[in-house]
Structures are given as structure tokens and as C-alpha cells.
Amino acid sequence: MLPTVILKGTLIKKSQQKRRTSPCNYKERFFVLDTQDLTYSEQRPGKKPSQKGCIELSRIKCVEIVCSEVPIPCSNKYPFQVVHDNCYLYIFAPDNDCRQRWVRALKEETKCNALLLKYHPNFWMEGRWRCCYQTEKMATGCQEYDPMGYASKKPLPPTPDPQRRLSDPGRRVVVALQNYSPHEDTDLPLHKDQEYILTDSSHHNWWTVQDHRGNSGFVPCMYIAEKSCDNFNRFEWYNKDITRGRAEGLLMTEGKEGAFMVRDSRHAGVYTVSVFTKAPGSNGQKNPRVKHYQIRQSEAEESKFYLAEKYLFSTIPELIQYHQHNAAGLITRLRHPVSQGRESSQSPAELSGQWEVDPAELTLGEEVGSGQFGLVLQGRWRERRVAVKMVRKGAMSEEDFKEEARVMTMLSHCKLVQLYGVCTQHSPMCLVFELMEQGCLSDYLRARRGRMSQDSLLGMCLDVSEGMAYLESNNFIHRDLAARNCLVSCNNVVKVSDFGMTRFVLDDQYTSSQGSKFPIKWSSPEVIKYCKFSSKSDVWSFGVFMWEVYTEGRLPYDNRSNLEVVEALNAGLRLLKPRQAPEAVHLLMEWCWKEKPDDRPSFALLLHELASLSDL
Ligand code: ADP
């Protein structure tokens, strides 16, 4: 008998990550449920759909919605699970009705199978079940499974038209190109790469958008771009119609190490990354030139993109983002996106010169400390008390920093020490920060040793995990998280400081992992071995940070040299549980110190875990 189609429609599927190393991704797939199988395929405009997977219904052991509080990183926010063989397939529906239709229909078709007695109502994430905290993926479920759970509900309404969502004129989905901090009460903050609904574009500069919580407000229209799956126009690095010669011309004119762009290759559907470098050629001479790398696709079933064969990605934006942080086989990492026609595009901060501090508005006062870049003074700027870092000559790669200052002034969160701006007209150059009256956390901890409550220790970890979760959500890597780089405000709030700043230090002893000032004791194995920084290497440092908090400011591995620490880590040893740390906090530390970055939790998850400990 031929199978009959029961339900079909476009849903988002999470990759099953059968191999530990494969990156997690979310893809739109066209699902068809018939009386025999659940199949899903990729739909490409103008091409035949290509089938990506097929699950025989007889192999399905459980179908149920997923109840979770974790933020869902794709546009469909209604997850359900299909458990088959030894696999958990997570599928995301655009709304609850749609999810119920699928779950109900799938349950109906599979109710006579050999089913699970118990299932997991929450996600398997970061190496454990979020419902029962078991760390074995195949562990028995923690909630009874009811295969008839929907039997009493109303009959199914007609199958939705899968195109409806796209053609609905009231729902133009846009993506934030960068962060935006509101300047007026009527503005809405934007978070880079997050989606919003555009509700009014009639004003020529300020459009109204709505975020996922339903808050509405104005945003500068140049900060957002319409979302489209195969449209890279929203990325600063993409140049659609540009020849190889013009690309080389633009990059050579830019003349900065790592200036790059992605352009269409001569072969249809293929993209090329062009990057400028001054790295010495084979003759050892400096040799400014543009190198071109074609983005290739792997042969495997779920074909992945790569520039260097070891580093595979599901999408081109993910690949570019990775190589923006890691050279990984390229002549240089991709540092500065360059695009034609956008040379004059400026952010509002730049337009109003907001990040450039006028020296006439700045008054300098007493010294409050000194660090890698030089003295730090108290000061006043526009009615605010500020801390001013006076950058010693030769201590900082100033040009690179000025490039990045714009991004850094836009990172804005109550648990980050705000960079207000930079005074480049002052000599030496100075950086103007929010003043943190009680100085750095490591000194604060030591000065109060034996006098701090469990609540305040946990609160410090929570504060810093909040700031770090914000950086993580903006794909911003700190690179030097430690108690010495966190500061305390007058009302005892701990904030993250110095994020990303090590990139501008001109001191090999500090920047090279062999150097005497390199923070080995806070660094993850992959940073020590390959200088591979990521949010997950920040997570490792956060584990050491928690250890510092719970030992009230002791130095980690106090009596060991850097070399001894590296040997101990290689042998699988880790810092011991601080006496003051509850078992649950120690478990979180150990989770941060997993050898493999993928086995460590994200900051979003750490924040959630710490928040639930503080509720107890
Ligand atoms: P660097 O980045 O040059 O290494 P640090 O950030 O370590 O400098 O700052 C050195 C010291 O200056 C800190 O330990 C702290 O005491 C003080 N300091 C730095 N930033 C601030 C700030 N925003 N508010 C108050 N004090 C600060």
C-alpha cells in the first residue's frame, strides 16, 4: 500500500550532533509525515528538494513537546522531540498550534510502537539533561510518557500553508547588524544578530521594531537589515558584484593586516575570501599582497563549508565568524571587513563623534591604580565620575584599538565596566571608563577575607556570569577574565572590565603563551597549546575566577610555576575545591575545566545554574 501524507510543512531542525565535534546548527527543513515515515528535506529555490533524512515511524519511541526555559537560538520558538533508535531529534515549530498538530499526529501514528515508559521533558544540552541533571545521554527519562496525551483534544485543523509565514506582509523579520544602546526612552536596544519584527519603516532614519518579548521602539535603520536565508547583504564583509581586480584594489588601499571581504567567485554559487596581508613571503621579505581562498564544501552528506579542511561549518557566516577570531590555516585571521559602497557608512556613535572624548570636557584627578597600559586616574566627564586610563607610549597598538573602540563603546550592560570613549587628541591617548569606586575584585576579596557571606560570594559569581553571558551573546571574547580584571562599584556590584584588551597590548611577555606575564593559570588547554580563544576558553577562566572568589582572593596554583601548572593540567589535575565553596559550585567549576571546549557549559547556562543556586 502506498503511504498517505498526513502532515507537511516547514519547521526548523536542530542538528543531532552525533559526532562530538560537529557544531550545533539549526536548519529550515520541509517535513513530511506520512503513514510510513517522517522525512525532511532541504528546499532550494529553483531546484529539486534534496532529502536530508528519513525516520521510519516504526522506530519512533516517543514524541513530546520540550519544556525549557533556555533561550532558543532560532526563529521558531516551540520545540518538540522525536526519539528514535538512540537519537533525539529536536524540531522547532513557529507557534504552539503548529507544534501541537505535529506532536498529536506523530503520537497518533506511533502509539502502537515499543515506546519509552519515561522520557526527558527538557533538552539534552552541554553534556547533561536539563530536567534531571543526568550526564548520560541514554539515561532513562525522568517523567512518565503518555502516548495518548493529546487524544481528547479537538480534531486537527487543515494543514497550514508553509508559505504563509513568509508572505505575511505584517511580519518583516529583520536582523540587528550591531548592538545599539538606546539614547531616548522611546528607543529599543538592539543586540547584534538577534531578530526583530519591523513594524514601521515610514521614517527615513528611525524605524520601529519589536523584540521577542513584544517591546517596541525606535532604532536607527542602518543598524538593521531584512533577514533572508541566502542573502549575505546584511554582512559588512560581503561584496556581491565585485571583480577580483577591484577587490584587490580596495584591500590594498585599506592596507591593514587582515583586511578582508567575501565575494562571489567566477563559478556560480561559489564564494571567495580575499584577504590583505603584509606577512613576509617565502624570501623572508615584507610583501604586501592579497590572497584569495575559495570557500569549499565537504563531500559528506550534510555538506559543510570550510577554508581550512579541519574547520567545518554549517553556514558561511559561522565560518567567517570563526576565522575572524582564528587564522587556523589562513595567512592571517580576518580582522577588518571591507566593502565597496559602504566606505561612508558610519554608526550613530561615529556620526555624533560619541566615542571621541573632547579633552576640554575631561578633568583629571588623583591616581587610582596602574596597569599594563599605564596610570589610571579618577576624573570627571560630562557630570560623571570616570576612571581614565592614560596609555603609556609604546604600550598599546593604538591604531588597532581605535578601530575596535567603536565596537567596545557600544557593548553596554550593567555588569560590564562601560567604556565611554577615547580621547585620541590628548597625548598620551586616554580611555574613559565608568568609575568603579571600590577598585579591583582581587584586592577587595583579600581585604575582606573571613568576613564575606556565602550570599555575597555567590552574588559576585552571578554578576560576572551575567556580564560574560552578554559578551558571549555578542560573540565577543574577553581573553583575560580573572578577579584582577573585575571591578567593584560603590554599592558592591562586581563588573567585568578589560574585555578584549589584551589584543592591543604591545608586550610579548604578556601576549605570547611562552611569555612570563601570560595568564597561564587562567588559560584553557587549547589557549596554552594553540592560542585558540573562544567564549569556551573564557568559560575555563570563569571557573578559575569562581575559585578565586571562593578562596577570597588566593592565587591559583600558588606555589607552582607556569610549567608545573601546564604539566599538572596535561595530567588531568585541576584546582581543588575551596573550603568555602558548596559542592554545587565546585561542580560548576569542574564543568568549566573540561578538557574539550565543547564539553564546557555556555555562560548562558552558567548564569542559569548560578541563579538557581541563589534561589535556594
Ligand atoms: P591595565 O588595563 O592598564 O592593565 P587595569 O585595568 O588592570 O589596567 O587597571 C589597573 C588598576 O586601576 C586596577 O587594578 C584598578 O585598581 C584601577 N582601575 C582600573 N579601571 C578602573 C575603573 N574603571 N574604576 C576604578 N578603578 C579602576
mmCIF file with all atom_site columns, N, CA and C and ligand atoms in Angstrom, residues 367-378 385-392 395-396 417-418 431-443 480 483-488 497-498 501-502 505 510, ligand 1:
data_model
loop_
_atom_site.group_PDB
_atom_site.id
_atom_site.type_symbol
_atom_site.label_atom_id
_atom_site.label_alt_id
_atom_site.label_comp_id
_atom_site.label_asym_id
_atom_site.label_entity_id
_atom_site.label_seq_id
_atom_site.pdbx_PDB_ins_code
_atom_site.Cartn_x
_atom_site.Cartn_y
_atom_site.Cartn_z
_atom_site.occupancy
_atom_site.B_iso_or_equiv
_atom_site.pdbx_formal_charge
_atom_site.auth_seq_id
_atom_site.auth_comp_id
_atom_site.auth_asym_id
_atom_site.auth_atom_id
_atom_site.pdbx_PDB_model_num
ATOM   1   N N   . GLU A 1 367 ? 45.382 59.597 41.164 1.00 0.00 ? 367 GLU A N   1
ATOM   2   C CA  . GLU A 1 367 ? 45.665 58.260 40.628 1.00 0.00 ? 367 GLU A CA  1
ATOM   3   C C   . GLU A 1 367 ? 44.869 57.222 41.440 1.00 0.00 ? 367 GLU A C   1
ATOM   4   N N   . VAL A 1 368 ? 44.253 56.254 40.723 1.00 0.00 ? 368 VAL A N   1
ATOM   5   C CA  . VAL A 1 368 ? 43.567 55.176 41.461 1.00 0.00 ? 368 VAL A CA  1
ATOM   6   C C   . VAL A 1 368 ? 44.224 53.817 41.236 1.00 0.00 ? 368 VAL A C   1
ATOM   7   N N   . GLY A 1 369 ? 45.164 53.759 40.335 1.00 0.00 ? 369 GLY A N   1
ATOM   8   C CA  . GLY A 1 369 ? 45.841 52.481 40.119 1.00 0.00 ? 369 GLY A CA  1
ATOM   9   C C   . GLY A 1 369 ? 46.763 52.576 38.927 1.00 0.00 ? 369 GLY A C   1
ATOM   10  N N   . SER A 1 370 ? 47.431 51.469 38.629 1.00 0.00 ? 370 SER A N   1
ATOM   11  C CA  . SER A 1 370 ? 48.225 51.444 37.399 1.00 0.00 ? 370 SER A CA  1
ATOM   12  C C   . SER A 1 370 ? 48.243 50.020 36.879 1.00 0.00 ? 370 SER A C   1
ATOM   13  N N   . GLY A 1 371 ? 48.346 49.890 35.569 1.00 0.00 ? 371 GLY A N   1
ATOM   14  C CA  . GLY A 1 371 ? 48.287 48.564 34.961 1.00 0.00 ? 371 GLY A CA  1
ATOM   15  C C   . GLY A 1 371 ? 49.189 48.469 33.759 1.00 0.00 ? 371 GLY A C   1
ATOM   16  N N   . GLN A 1 372 ? 48.904 47.496 32.920 1.00 0.00 ? 372 GLN A N   1
ATOM   17  C CA  . GLN A 1 372 ? 49.703 47.193 31.750 1.00 0.00 ? 372 GLN A CA  1
ATOM   18  C C   . GLN A 1 372 ? 49.856 48.404 30.816 1.00 0.00 ? 372 GLN A C   1
ATOM   19  N N   . PHE A 1 373 ? 48.784 49.194 30.703 1.00 0.00 ? 373 PHE A N   1
ATOM   20  C CA  . PHE A 1 373 ? 48.839 50.321 29.765 1.00 0.00 ? 373 PHE A CA  1
ATOM   21  C C   . PHE A 1 373 ? 49.343 51.611 30.408 1.00 0.00 ? 373 PHE A C   1
ATOM   22  N N   . GLY A 1 374 ? 49.432 51.640 31.724 1.00 0.00 ? 374 GLY A N   1
ATOM   23  C CA  . GLY A 1 374 ? 49.920 52.852 32.376 1.00 0.00 ? 374 GLY A CA  1
ATOM   24  C C   . GLY A 1 374 ? 49.044 53.227 33.553 1.00 0.00 ? 374 GLY A C   1
ATOM   25  N N   . LEU A 1 375 ? 49.086 54.542 33.901 1.00 0.00 ? 375 LEU A N   1
ATOM   26  C CA  . LEU A 1 375 ? 48.361 55.021 35.088 1.00 0.00 ? 375 LEU A CA  1
ATOM   27  C C   . LEU A 1 375 ? 46.858 55.087 34.858 1.00 0.00 ? 375 LEU A C   1
ATOM   28  N N   . VAL A 1 376 ? 46.111 54.888 35.945 1.00 0.00 ? 376 VAL A N   1
ATOM   29  C CA  . VAL A 1 376 ? 44.660 55.083 35.883 1.00 0.00 ? 376 VAL A CA  1
ATOM   30  C C   . VAL A 1 376 ? 44.318 56.205 36.872 1.00 0.00 ? 376 VAL A C   1
ATOM   31  N N   . LEU A 1 377 ? 43.663 57.246 36.359 1.00 0.00 ? 377 LEU A N   1
ATOM   32  C CA  . LEU A 1 377 ? 43.321 58.397 37.197 1.00 0.00 ? 377 LEU A CA  1
ATOM   33  C C   . LEU A 1 377 ? 41.809 58.502 37.364 1.00 0.00 ? 377 LEU A C   1
ATOM   34  N N   . GLN A 1 378 ? 41.414 59.106 38.474 1.00 0.00 ? 378 GLN A N   1
ATOM   35  C CA  . GLN A 1 378 ? 39.995 59.475 38.605 1.00 0.00 ? 378 GLN A CA  1
ATOM   36  C C   . GLN A 1 378 ? 39.762 60.723 37.778 1.00 0.00 ? 378 GLN A C   1
ATOM   37  N N   . ARG A 1 385 ? 31.511 60.831 37.199 1.00 0.00 ? 385 ARG A N   1
ATOM   38  C CA  . ARG A 1 385 ? 32.831 60.483 37.733 1.00 0.00 ? 385 ARG A CA  1
ATOM   39  C C   . ARG A 1 385 ? 33.353 59.345 36.873 1.00 0.00 ? 385 ARG A C   1
ATOM   40  N N   . VAL A 1 386 ? 34.557 59.473 36.394 1.00 0.00 ? 386 VAL A N   1
ATOM   41  C CA  . VAL A 1 386 ? 35.081 58.462 35.472 1.00 0.00 ? 386 VAL A CA  1
ATOM   42  C C   . VAL A 1 386 ? 36.475 58.011 35.899 1.00 0.00 ? 386 VAL A C   1
ATOM   43  N N   . ALA A 1 387 ? 36.905 56.888 35.329 1.00 0.00 ? 387 ALA A N   1
ATOM   44  C CA  . ALA A 1 387 ? 38.291 56.440 35.500 1.00 0.00 ? 387 ALA A CA  1
ATOM   45  C C   . ALA A 1 387 ? 38.964 56.610 34.140 1.00 0.00 ? 387 ALA A C   1
ATOM   46  N N   . VAL A 1 388 ? 40.147 57.199 34.144 1.00 0.00 ? 388 VAL A N   1
ATOM   47  C CA  . VAL A 1 388 ? 40.801 57.498 32.865 1.00 0.00 ? 388 VAL A CA  1
ATOM   48  C C   . VAL A 1 388 ? 42.118 56.722 32.788 1.00 0.00 ? 388 VAL A C   1
ATOM   49  N N   . LYS A 1 389 ? 42.212 55.861 31.783 1.00 0.00 ? 389 LYS A N   1
ATOM   50  C CA  . LYS A 1 389 ? 43.469 55.121 31.596 1.00 0.00 ? 389 LYS A CA  1
ATOM   51  C C   . LYS A 1 389 ? 44.362 55.932 30.680 1.00 0.00 ? 389 LYS A C   1
ATOM   52  N N   . MET A 1 390 ? 45.521 56.337 31.180 1.00 0.00 ? 390 MET A N   1
ATOM   53  C CA  . MET A 1 390 ? 46.459 57.108 30.376 1.00 0.00 ? 390 MET A CA  1
ATOM   54  C C   . MET A 1 390 ? 47.386 56.093 29.695 1.00 0.00 ? 390 MET A C   1
ATOM   55  N N   . VAL A 1 391 ? 47.318 56.045 28.384 1.00 0.00 ? 391 VAL A N   1
ATOM   56  C CA  . VAL A 1 391 ? 48.058 54.972 27.712 1.00 0.00 ? 391 VAL A CA  1
ATOM   57  C C   . VAL A 1 391 ? 49.517 55.382 27.491 1.00 0.00 ? 391 VAL A C   1
ATOM   58  N N   . ARG A 1 392 ? 50.387 54.658 28.175 1.00 0.00 ? 392 ARG A N   1
ATOM   59  C CA  . ARG A 1 392 ? 51.823 54.911 28.065 1.00 0.00 ? 392 ARG A CA  1
ATOM   60  C C   . ARG A 1 392 ? 52.286 54.702 26.621 1.00 0.00 ? 392 ARG A C   1
ATOM   61  N N   . ALA A 1 395 ? 52.885 51.216 24.726 1.00 0.00 ? 395 ALA A N   1
ATOM   62  C CA  . ALA A 1 395 ? 52.275 50.107 25.469 1.00 0.00 ? 395 ALA A CA  1
ATOM   63  C C   . ALA A 1 395 ? 51.119 49.488 24.698 1.00 0.00 ? 395 ALA A C   1
ATOM   64  N N   . MET A 1 396 ? 50.563 50.266 23.748 1.00 0.00 ? 396 MET A N   1
ATOM   65  C CA  . MET A 1 396 ? 49.346 49.786 23.096 1.00 0.00 ? 396 MET A CA  1
ATOM   66  C C   . MET A 1 396 ? 49.422 49.955 21.587 1.00 0.00 ? 396 MET A C   1
ATOM   67  N N   . VAL A 1 417 ? 32.053 47.014 32.846 1.00 0.00 ? 417 VAL A N   1
ATOM   68  C CA  . VAL A 1 417 ? 32.551 48.370 33.092 1.00 0.00 ? 417 VAL A CA  1
ATOM   69  C C   . VAL A 1 417 ? 32.496 49.108 31.756 1.00 0.00 ? 417 VAL A C   1
ATOM   70  N N   . GLN A 1 418 ? 31.666 50.150 31.711 1.00 0.00 ? 418 GLN A N   1
ATOM   71  C CA  . GLN A 1 418 ? 31.386 50.817 30.442 1.00 0.00 ? 418 GLN A CA  1
ATOM   72  C C   . GLN A 1 418 ? 32.592 51.631 29.964 1.00 0.00 ? 418 GLN A C   1
ATOM   73  N N   . LEU A 1 431 ? 41.711 56.490 27.721 1.00 0.00 ? 431 LEU A N   1
ATOM   74  C CA  . LEU A 1 431 ? 40.439 55.783 27.597 1.00 0.00 ? 431 LEU A CA  1
ATOM   75  C C   . LEU A 1 431 ? 39.587 56.148 28.810 1.00 0.00 ? 431 LEU A C   1
ATOM   76  N N   . VAL A 1 432 ? 38.328 56.480 28.553 1.00 0.00 ? 432 VAL A N   1
ATOM   77  C CA  . VAL A 1 432 ? 37.471 56.970 29.634 1.00 0.00 ? 432 VAL A CA  1
ATOM   78  C C   . VAL A 1 432 ? 36.435 55.901 29.983 1.00 0.00 ? 432 VAL A C   1
ATOM   79  N N   . PHE A 1 433 ? 36.495 55.433 31.230 1.00 0.00 ? 433 PHE A N   1
ATOM   80  C CA  . PHE A 1 433 ? 35.624 54.344 31.687 1.00 0.00 ? 433 PHE A CA  1
ATOM   81  C C   . PHE A 1 433 ? 34.716 54.819 32.816 1.00 0.00 ? 433 PHE A C   1
ATOM   82  N N   . GLU A 1 434 ? 33.672 54.047 33.030 1.00 0.00 ? 434 GLU A N   1
ATOM   83  C CA  . GLU A 1 434 ? 32.843 54.196 34.227 1.00 0.00 ? 434 GLU A CA  1
ATOM   84  C C   . GLU A 1 434 ? 33.754 54.021 35.451 1.00 0.00 ? 434 GLU A C   1
ATOM   85  N N   . LEU A 1 435 ? 33.587 54.856 36.474 1.00 0.00 ? 435 LEU A N   1
ATOM   86  C CA  . LEU A 1 435 ? 34.429 54.723 37.670 1.00 0.00 ? 435 LEU A CA  1
ATOM   87  C C   . LEU A 1 435 ? 33.872 53.640 38.583 1.00 0.00 ? 435 LEU A C   1
ATOM   88  N N   . MET A 1 436 ? 34.739 52.767 39.015 1.00 0.00 ? 436 MET A N   1
ATOM   89  C CA  . MET A 1 436 ? 34.325 51.698 39.936 1.00 0.00 ? 436 MET A CA  1
ATOM   90  C C   . MET A 1 436 ? 35.023 52.001 41.262 1.00 0.00 ? 436 MET A C   1
ATOM   91  N N   . GLU A 1 437 ? 34.255 52.574 42.172 1.00 0.00 ? 437 GLU A N   1
ATOM   92  C CA  . GLU A 1 437 ? 34.825 53.194 43.373 1.00 0.00 ? 437 GLU A CA  1
ATOM   93  C C   . GLU A 1 437 ? 35.640 52.240 44.230 1.00 0.00 ? 437 GLU A C   1
ATOM   94  N N   . GLN A 1 438 ? 35.277 50.929 44.234 1.00 0.00 ? 438 GLN A N   1
ATOM   95  C CA  . GLN A 1 438 ? 35.969 50.041 45.173 1.00 0.00 ? 438 GLN A CA  1
ATOM   96  C C   . GLN A 1 438 ? 37.084 49.226 44.520 1.00 0.00 ? 438 GLN A C   1
ATOM   97  N N   . GLY A 1 439 ? 37.524 49.652 43.344 1.00 0.00 ? 439 GLY A N   1
ATOM   98  C CA  . GLY A 1 439 ? 38.720 49.060 42.733 1.00 0.00 ? 439 GLY A CA  1
ATOM   99  C C   . GLY A 1 439 ? 38.568 47.604 42.325 1.00 0.00 ? 439 GLY A C   1
ATOM   100 N N   . CYS A 1 440 ? 39.704 46.919 42.209 1.00 0.00 ? 440 CYS A N   1
ATOM   101 C CA  . CYS A 1 440 ? 39.651 45.597 41.579 1.00 0.00 ? 440 CYS A CA  1
ATOM   102 C C   . CYS A 1 440 ? 39.233 44.511 42.577 1.00 0.00 ? 440 CYS A C   1
ATOM   103 N N   . LEU A 1 441 ? 38.565 43.492 42.059 1.00 0.00 ? 441 LEU A N   1
ATOM   104 C CA  . LEU A 1 441 ? 37.931 42.482 42.911 1.00 0.00 ? 441 LEU A CA  1
ATOM   105 C C   . LEU A 1 441 ? 38.949 41.678 43.709 1.00 0.00 ? 441 LEU A C   1
ATOM   106 N N   . SER A 1 442 ? 40.129 41.392 43.128 1.00 0.00 ? 442 SER A N   1
ATOM   107 C CA  . SER A 1 442 ? 41.055 40.540 43.890 1.00 0.00 ? 442 SER A CA  1
ATOM   108 C C   . SER A 1 442 ? 41.486 41.260 45.175 1.00 0.00 ? 442 SER A C   1
ATOM   109 N N   . ASP A 1 443 ? 41.733 42.581 45.093 1.00 0.00 ? 443 ASP A N   1
ATOM   110 C CA  . ASP A 1 443 ? 42.105 43.332 46.306 1.00 0.00 ? 443 ASP A CA  1
ATOM   111 C C   . ASP A 1 443 ? 40.924 43.385 47.276 1.00 0.00 ? 443 ASP A C   1
ATOM   112 N N   . ASP A 1 480 ? 40.939 37.481 28.910 1.00 0.00 ? 480 ASP A N   1
ATOM   113 C CA  . ASP A 1 480 ? 41.756 37.619 30.120 1.00 0.00 ? 480 ASP A CA  1
ATOM   114 C C   . ASP A 1 480 ? 40.864 37.790 31.346 1.00 0.00 ? 480 ASP A C   1
ATOM   115 N N   . ALA A 1 483 ? 39.859 37.611 38.488 1.00 0.00 ? 483 ALA A N   1
ATOM   116 C CA  . ALA A 1 483 ? 39.351 38.546 39.507 1.00 0.00 ? 483 ALA A CA  1
ATOM   117 C C   . ALA A 1 483 ? 40.044 39.901 39.403 1.00 0.00 ? 483 ALA A C   1
ATOM   118 N N   . ARG A 1 484 ? 41.320 39.907 38.979 1.00 0.00 ? 484 ARG A N   1
ATOM   119 C CA  . ARG A 1 484 ? 42.021 41.203 38.884 1.00 0.00 ? 484 ARG A CA  1
ATOM   120 C C   . ARG A 1 484 ? 41.430 42.084 37.788 1.00 0.00 ? 484 ARG A C   1
ATOM   121 N N   . ASN A 1 485 ? 40.723 41.474 36.845 1.00 0.00 ? 485 ASN A N   1
ATOM   122 C CA  . ASN A 1 485 ? 40.107 42.245 35.765 1.00 0.00 ? 485 ASN A CA  1
ATOM   123 C C   . ASN A 1 485 ? 38.609 42.454 35.966 1.00 0.00 ? 485 ASN A C   1
ATOM   124 N N   . CYS A 1 486 ? 38.160 42.286 37.208 1.00 0.00 ? 486 CYS A N   1
ATOM   125 C CA  . CYS A 1 486 ? 36.781 42.642 37.532 1.00 0.00 ? 486 CYS A CA  1
ATOM   126 C C   . CYS A 1 486 ? 36.872 43.750 38.571 1.00 0.00 ? 486 CYS A C   1
ATOM   127 N N   . LEU A 1 487 ? 35.934 44.680 38.525 1.00 0.00 ? 487 LEU A N   1
ATOM   128 C CA  . LEU A 1 487 ? 35.985 45.834 39.422 1.00 0.00 ? 487 LEU A CA  1
ATOM   129 C C   . LEU A 1 487 ? 34.695 45.912 40.232 1.00 0.00 ? 487 LEU A C   1
ATOM   130 N N   . VAL A 1 488 ? 34.780 46.609 41.376 1.00 0.00 ? 488 VAL A N   1
ATOM   131 C CA  . VAL A 1 488 ? 33.635 46.638 42.300 1.00 0.00 ? 488 VAL A CA  1
ATOM   132 C C   . VAL A 1 488 ? 33.115 48.074 42.414 1.00 0.00 ? 488 VAL A C   1
ATOM   133 N N   . SER A 1 497 ? 35.697 43.897 33.462 1.00 0.00 ? 497 SER A N   1
ATOM   134 C CA  . SER A 1 497 ? 36.448 45.002 32.862 1.00 0.00 ? 497 SER A CA  1
ATOM   135 C C   . SER A 1 497 ? 37.494 44.442 31.894 1.00 0.00 ? 497 SER A C   1
ATOM   136 N N   . ASP A 1 498 ? 38.117 45.322 31.157 1.00 0.00 ? 498 ASP A N   1
ATOM   137 C CA  . ASP A 1 498 ? 39.263 44.961 30.305 1.00 0.00 ? 498 ASP A CA  1
ATOM   138 C C   . ASP A 1 498 ? 38.952 43.904 29.252 1.00 0.00 ? 498 ASP A C   1
ATOM   139 N N   . MET A 1 501 ? 40.941 43.526 25.736 1.00 0.00 ? 501 MET A N   1
ATOM   140 C CA  . MET A 1 501 ? 42.036 44.499 25.681 1.00 0.00 ? 501 MET A CA  1
ATOM   141 C C   . MET A 1 501 ? 43.403 43.877 25.422 1.00 0.00 ? 501 MET A C   1
ATOM   142 N N   . THR A 1 502 ? 43.571 42.592 25.733 1.00 0.00 ? 502 THR A N   1
ATOM   143 C CA  . THR A 1 502 ? 44.909 42.008 25.549 1.00 0.00 ? 502 THR A CA  1
ATOM   144 C C   . THR A 1 502 ? 45.323 42.047 24.077 1.00 0.00 ? 502 THR A C   1
ATOM   145 N N   . VAL A 1 505 ? 47.762 44.907 23.550 1.00 0.00 ? 505 VAL A N   1
ATOM   146 C CA  . VAL A 1 505 ? 48.976 45.047 24.366 1.00 0.00 ? 505 VAL A CA  1
ATOM   147 C C   . VAL A 1 505 ? 50.193 44.810 23.480 1.00 0.00 ? 505 VAL A C   1
ATOM   148 N N   . TYR A 1 510 ? 53.542 39.380 27.651 1.00 0.00 ? 510 TYR A N   1
ATOM   149 C CA  . TYR A 1 510 ? 52.146 39.304 28.071 1.00 0.00 ? 510 TYR A CA  1
ATOM   150 C C   . TYR A 1 510 ? 51.304 38.547 27.051 1.00 0.00 ? 510 TYR A C   1
HETATM 151 P P1  . ADP B 2 .   ? 45.519 47.874 32.510 1.00 0.00 ? 1   ADP B P1  1
HETATM 152 O O1  . ADP B 2 .   ? 44.337 47.577 31.644 1.00 0.00 ? 1   ADP B O1  1
HETATM 153 O O2  . ADP B 2 .   ? 46.347 49.032 32.053 1.00 0.00 ? 1   ADP B O2  1
HETATM 154 O O3  . ADP B 2 .   ? 46.315 46.653 32.852 1.00 0.00 ? 1   ADP B O3  1
HETATM 155 P P2  . ADP B 2 .   ? 43.903 47.747 34.837 1.00 0.00 ? 1   ADP B P2  1
HETATM 156 O O4  . ADP B 2 .   ? 42.576 47.693 34.203 1.00 0.00 ? 1   ADP B O4  1
HETATM 157 O O5  . ADP B 2 .   ? 44.462 46.499 35.393 1.00 0.00 ? 1   ADP B O5  1
HETATM 158 O O6  . ADP B 2 .   ? 44.922 48.422 33.875 1.00 0.00 ? 1   ADP B O6  1
HETATM 159 O O7  . ADP B 2 .   ? 43.816 48.846 35.966 1.00 0.00 ? 1   ADP B O7  1
HETATM 160 C C1  . ADP B 2 .   ? 44.808 48.995 36.922 1.00 0.00 ? 1   ADP B C1  1
HETATM 161 C C2  . ADP B 2 .   ? 44.161 49.414 38.248 1.00 0.00 ? 1   ADP B C2  1
HETATM 162 O O8  . ADP B 2 .   ? 43.498 50.660 38.093 1.00 0.00 ? 1   ADP B O8  1
HETATM 163 C C3  . ADP B 2 .   ? 43.085 48.446 38.675 1.00 0.00 ? 1   ADP B C3  1
HETATM 164 O O9  . ADP B 2 .   ? 43.612 47.403 39.446 1.00 0.00 ? 1   ADP B O9  1
HETATM 165 C C4  . ADP B 2 .   ? 42.157 49.335 39.494 1.00 0.00 ? 1   ADP B C4  1
HETATM 166 O O10 . ADP B 2 .   ? 42.641 49.457 40.791 1.00 0.00 ? 1   ADP B O10 1
HETATM 167 C C5  . ADP B 2 .   ? 42.267 50.668 38.801 1.00 0.00 ? 1   ADP B C5  1
HETATM 168 N N1  . ADP B 2 .   ? 41.165 50.827 37.832 1.00 0.00 ? 1   ADP B N1  1
HETATM 169 C C6  . ADP B 2 .   ? 41.139 50.435 36.551 1.00 0.00 ? 1   ADP B C6  1
HETATM 170 N N2  . ADP B 2 .   ? 39.963 50.738 35.964 1.00 0.00 ? 1   ADP B N2  1
HETATM 171 C C7  . ADP B 2 .   ? 39.224 51.341 36.915 1.00 0.00 ? 1   ADP B C7  1
HETATM 172 C C8  . ADP B 2 .   ? 37.884 51.863 36.945 1.00 0.00 ? 1   ADP B C8  1
HETATM 173 N N3  . ADP B 2 .   ? 37.115 51.818 35.871 1.00 0.00 ? 1   ADP B N3  1
HETATM 174 N N4  . ADP B 2 .   ? 37.446 52.388 38.080 1.00 0.00 ? 1   ADP B N4  1
HETATM 175 C C9  . ADP B 2 .   ? 38.241 52.422 39.175 1.00 0.00 ? 1   ADP B C9  1
HETATM 176 N N5  . ADP B 2 .   ? 39.485 51.934 39.226 1.00 0.00 ? 1   ADP B N5  1
HETATM 177 C C10 . ADP B 2 .   ? 39.980 51.396 38.107 1.00 0.00 ? 1   ADP B C10 1
#
